């Protein structure tokens, strides 16, 4: 083994996998890993003693893990509902007559029962989950009432989990109402059960589940919004529930104002939750004991928010229109609805990505790429030196962390802008007149055409392609450089936490020790025990007992590790920090005789670290954060419209990825962005397999990709062939004539600079996990175009008189030069080989080619018998006497490829 290792190390330097071609796609990872930050079990929290009186921080995490598990289960049901395809729509209702034998009828109903049972079981699971989730929501609200009554400190993580849980209930509620085919499947199942129930052993259990499911799916009092109504109903008997709801509204408002979100859907989640918190807060219709949520002092900000963002993306191709969703509120009046004008120019500008937004995105992209590449180059330079880990200092780690976080924010912001534009288009389809003026023919699926195919003009498509290219390009840059910067980000997070627990805690601990604030002191000591990374033999246990002058002179040292903390360490540290530094904390309320636990300047420093540490989770879980930020799968998914139009699938002309790709092909600019719209298929396939867990969706995506990629090759090869033919023609054009014509019409003969060279150099294009050599495929198609072109030239020459020889020579010169120009980028057969093949000179049995045979035939049949050579003019002129019959030719109309 010792002899083999040096040889293996040599191979690492000799084998080059880089083809040298420009990168125009997002890299795919063959091997991925999951960091511990995706775990929400908090397994190590119970090892720490964090119980201080009635506060038990580790015990909280145990309860939070149950909520996380519930959210995970709910996400599966969201995926199930969104992708639910009706069996009753595909399965025709079998008609039986009185003459149909009883055995055949029973066999039909048994088969129907067997087919629909798994689908109905999914609905039963949904019903049971909604009851469990509503109970969990109520219990979480109840657990906050006493603390809210006393204005005590709440766990920010707990409030975030309540928001996530309510958002999950909103999604389930909207999806349940959207899927009208649930009731159709249930009706078929119920009928089959009624007819064969006596033959089943568990008839009573099945009938009980059917009865419960019928009230869940077909509730007469609440046909829509049953799940959210159930959550609201559960809170009617909870004391001080209104105070908690108002506090949650304030929590969402604070998160929006402080931009305490990163992934694209997180901001939309806060908007959705605010809408339905207002519904829960408002009095139920015909209930005089409730309050008017829209006149509540702590909720006055919501109308301004609703006016600014009246349409909120929900899931996939679904969205929420606020003014209609709040109709169920007793105090939501017609005047309130009229205040939200979602068709005004001001609102439309907020949603559309216009030229001004495009220029800002372009400027941010250029500035960030320059800054990021400079940073990466400096890190590479340091890594190339011996003992590089000792040369990496805290300022470089801090710069790296904040630069990476800024990149994630930019990508998410651009993704969010695309989502909002798409949601607005779906909420405001084209009217009938405009739809027909743009070429709409109606028919099946025309509802989807109005929001996708004909909803975007040329400028909007250009902007969308450009933004997608910048989003995917920046994401690709971050993804490829992860191994270079990620350990520096870990080092920054590690050092920030160590600086806090070693240096910043000492003086507050001394203050708590002198003031005999034993609980606060014990919490700070526990923060050190949990998070401190000490040098052996240098533990600081009693440093806070020294005098202030000695504390200020202490030089705290800790290991500089490139190792991130665990999720439990960060969560517990933030929870205990918030317990001490929050304005609601008992030691910060102050008073005439009371002293604060933290001085004003200390509290500001603590709050800054507390706010900044919220984003540690995104950098520590970098892969998943980047994947969510780059995910554009919603541009392909159309389950809502498939359910509405009752179509199995839409043609590719209605598919947004293909619309964008076709626009790039047919346009002049952005040719290098042609595969970024195709990345939408990769995103959709990843979501289908990893999140929605539906193989048939992946099969549909794969079938569409096969079709679109073939179309892409056809369109692209035609455009490239046309470009080289045009370029060759401009080169061969007589220079004097070209100069004179250019003076007459300036610029019309100038061929624009090609952007196809980048595409023609691509040897590895990845689609749905498959690697495609684009260069070879383009070469095959373009070579076929040259064959057809030369074949047409030969056919045109062989079907006409010899006077066409000069024209034929110019055609061949143009084709030869175009072939020469294309051969610099693509592996093509030689032009002489193509010409010989099309001229029929590839066989040993062939004496001469088609063109030579035609020349001989024309000389013998027409020129020599019917023409006389004039030595004066040196031309052939018609003879007075003809020595042969009139020469006839087979007229062949040839259309040369352009």
Short mmCIF file of C-alpha atoms in Angstrom, two decimals, residues 44-45 47-50 52 57-58 497-498 501 523-533 565-566 568-573 576:
data_model
loop_
_atom_site.label_atom_id
_atom_site.label_comp_id
_atom_site.label_asym_id
_atom_site.label_seq_id
_atom_site.Cartn_x
_atom_site.Cartn_y
_atom_site.Cartn_z
CA UNK A 44 -27.89 16.41 23.45
CA UNK A 45 -30.02 19.03 25.22
CA UNK A 47 -27.39 16.27 29.00
CA UNK A 48 -27.38 19.86 30.30
CA UNK A 49 -29.00 21.00 33.54
CA UNK A 50 -30.92 24.07 32.39
CA UNK A 52 -33.93 27.36 36.84
CA UNK A 57 -34.87 25.33 28.70
CA UNK A 58 -33.89 21.76 27.84
CA UNK A 497 -19.75 32.26 20.48
CA UNK A 498 -16.45 31.76 22.32
CA UNK A 501 -19.14 33.21 26.63
CA UNK A 523 -27.92 30.92 33.77
CA UNK A 524 -24.75 32.70 32.63
CA UNK A 525 -22.59 29.97 34.17
CA UNK A 526 -24.65 27.36 32.35
CA UNK A 527 -24.15 29.22 29.07
CA UNK A 528 -20.42 28.86 29.64
CA UNK A 529 -20.70 25.21 30.53
CA UNK A 530 -22.70 24.47 27.37
CA UNK A 531 -20.86 26.60 24.81
CA UNK A 532 -17.35 27.29 26.10
CA UNK A 533 -14.45 25.65 24.26
CA UNK A 565 -21.27 24.32 17.18
CA UNK A 566 -24.19 21.92 17.39
CA UNK A 568 -28.49 22.39 20.62
CA UNK A 569 -25.65 24.68 21.69
CA UNK A 570 -26.81 27.58 19.51
CA UNK A 571 -30.49 27.17 20.40
CA UNK A 572 -29.85 26.96 24.14
CA UNK A 573 -27.42 29.90 24.10
CA UNK A 576 -30.81 31.97 27.65
#
